[in-house]
Amino acid sequence: MSIANLSYRAVFSLVLKRDLTIAMRHKDDIINPLLFFVIVVTLFPLGIGPEAQTLSRIAPGIIWVAALLSTLLSLDRLFKSDHDDGSLEQMLLSPHPVFILVLAKIVAHWLITGLPLILIAPLLAVLLHLNEQSYGALMLTLLLGTPVLSLLGAIGVGLTVGIKKGGVLLSLLVLPLYIPVLIFATSAIDTAALGLPYSGQLAIIAALFIGSLTLAPFAVGAALKVSTN
Amino acid sequence: MQFDSFSAFLNMGGYGFYVWLSFGVSAALIAGLLFSSLTSHTKVIKQIGARQQRENKLRQVRKNRQNSTTNNPNEETQ
Amino acid sequence: MWKWLHPYANPEVSYHFTGKILPWLGALATLFLSIGIIWALAFAPADYQQGDSFRIFYVHVPAASLSMGIYFGMAIAAFTSMVWQFKLADASAAAMAPVGAIFTAIALITGAAWGKPMWGTWWIWDARLTSELILLFLYLGVIALHNAFEDKNLAGKAAGILTLVGVINLPIIKYSVEWWNTLHQGSTVSKLGKPSMSIDMLWPFVFCFIGFALLVATIICIRFRSEILTRNSIRPWVRTLVSEHLSKHIAQEKNNAI
C-alpha cells in the first residue's frame, strides 16, 4: 500500500503515534511544563499569604492562569522541531489534507501536556484549599478547556514558527484569545463552590471547544503554509 | 458660548484637568501618528532612491570594467 | 458589474488616486474636526448630571467606535486578500493596524480620564473598557507580527490570518467580558450609561464623529501610499516616481542654497 492511498484515519493515527513516540523519547518535554505549572501555583501562597480563606477564593483563577502559562510554554515545541528538520514541509507537501495532519499533531500535544496537567490539578487544588464542592467543576473545565488552549495556541505557533525569536511574540498573539476560556472556566468553578449548577458555563466552554476544533486546524494550516513559504 | 470667561473655559466647571488631559493626550497621540506617517512616506521614498542609486553605480562600474576588458584585451593576457 | 473597480486593483492607479483624494480628505477632516471640537468644548451645553466632564464624550465615543470599526475594516481587507489573493488589501490592512492601535489607546486614556471624576478611580474593570484593552492587545499582536517578518508579503499574509482569527474571537471576548462584568459588578454606580442627548449635544457629536472618521481615512491613506511603495519598490513606475521626486527635491535644495 502506498502512502498516497492511506485513509484519513490511518494518516491521523500515524502522525499521532509518531508525535507521541518522539515525545516519549524526550520525557523532559512532558515534565518541564508540568513542573512549571506546579512551581507557579506554589509561588502564589508565598506571595499572598497562607490564609486558607483568601487562597480558596482565588484558587480557580490561579490554577487556570498557571495552566494557560504552562500550555503557552509547551506550545513552542508543537511545530518547532519539525520545522527545523524539514519534516513539516514534507507533511504539507503530502497528498493528505493538512487539516488531518494538523489535528493529529494538536491532539498529540494535548495528550502530552494537557492531560498530565488535568491529572495533577487536584493536587494543587488541595494546596490552595479549593472548596470541596469545586473539584468536579475544576476537572471538567480543565478537560474541556485545555484542548481549546492547544487548538488556539497552535494557530499562534503556526504563525510564529518561521520567526527566530517567536517565543515572546507567541504569548502576545495567543493570550488575548484565551480570555473567554479563562472567564467561563473560573466562573464555573466559583459557581460550583456556591453549590449552584454550573452546566451553563460548561456548555459555553464545550461550544468554544467544538468551534475551535472545527475552525482552528484550517487556520493552522493556512498559517503553516505562510511560515514554510 | 457656555462659559462667561476664558478662565471659566479652562476650568471646565471643576473638571478642567480631566477634560484637558483627555483632549491633550488625544491630540498629542494623533499628531504623533500623523507626523510618523508623513515622515515614513518620505523615508520610504528616500530609501528606494538610495537603493536605486547604489544599483546604478554598480551597473556603471560593471559596464566600465567590461569596456576596459574589451578595449585592452592585451593587458588581460599578459 | 464590478468592472469599474478593477483599475483600482492596480497599485499604480490606486497610488495616484489616493494621492489625488488625500488633500480633500485632509481638508474635510480639518474642517469637520475644528467645527466639532470647538462646538463640543465651548458651545455644547454641559450635562445636567456630569457637568463639563461630559465633554470627554466627544472624543471618547468616536475613538472607541472607530477603533472597533478599523479592526473590522482590517478583517475585511485580510479576507479579500486571502480569498482573491489581492495584494493591495494586505497593504491597506498594514496601513490600518497602527491607526487602530492609536485610536484604541485614545479611547482607553479618555475613558480613564472620564472615569476618574465619575467613578473616583482611573481604572475600573468596566466591560467596555476591558474589551477595549483586549482590543489593544489584539492590535499590538498584529503589529508585532507585521514587524517580525522581513518579507512584507509574508507579513501581510500572516497578519491577515491573525486578524481573521481575532475578528472571530472579538465578539466572543466582548460578550464573555460583558457577562463576567455583570457577574462581578459590585457597588459601582455606572454613570457612563446612555447620557441623555439633547439636539444641541448631538450636533457637535455628529461633527466630531465625521471629523474623526475622515481623519482616520486621511492617515490610513498616507500610510497606504507608503505601504504600496515599499511593496512595489522594484517596479518601473515606482522607480521613475522616486527619481522624479528626488530630482525635484535636489532642485529645491539648490534653489534654497542660492
XYZ file of C-alpha atoms in Angstrom, chain B residues 5-64:
60
model
C -14.744 83.961 30.718
C -11.635 82.299 29.437
C -10.634 81.127 32.907
C -14.046 79.527 33.319
C -13.474 77.821 29.977
C -10.150 76.480 31.204
C -11.665 75.424 34.485
C -14.492 73.432 32.820
C -16.664 73.588 35.899
C -14.007 71.957 38.038
C -13.290 69.154 35.593
C -10.658 71.120 33.689
C -7.786 68.770 34.433
C -9.610 65.672 33.151
C -11.121 67.333 30.104
C -7.861 68.954 29.022
C -5.911 65.813 29.845
C -8.045 63.671 27.572
C -8.179 66.221 24.759
C -4.450 66.916 25.082
C -3.381 63.296 25.108
C -5.632 62.534 22.139
C -4.261 65.485 20.202
C -0.678 64.501 21.025
C -1.186 60.873 20.001
C -2.903 61.807 16.744
C -0.246 64.425 15.964
C 2.478 61.860 16.613
C 0.778 59.318 14.368
C 0.277 61.872 11.602
C 3.884 63.026 11.864
C 5.302 59.500 11.811
C 3.092 58.578 8.837
C 4.240 61.594 6.859
C 7.925 61.145 7.679
C 7.767 57.439 6.939
C 6.438 58.263 3.479
C 9.412 60.476 2.641
C 11.725 57.976 4.320
C 10.431 55.187 2.110
C 10.966 57.307 -0.995
C 14.496 58.162 0.113
C 15.297 54.514 0.868
C 14.118 53.385 -2.544
C 16.061 56.229 -4.120
C 19.236 55.329 -2.273
C 18.964 51.710 -3.332
C 18.363 52.775 -6.909
C 21.451 54.982 -6.885
C 23.537 52.158 -5.480
C 22.294 49.822 -8.193
C 23.018 52.405 -10.873
C 26.524 52.881 -9.517
C 27.132 49.129 -9.501
C 25.870 48.882 -13.051
C 28.160 51.718 -14.076
C 31.165 50.063 -12.514
C 30.358 46.768 -14.179
C 29.965 48.461 -17.527
C 33.286 50.289 -17.131
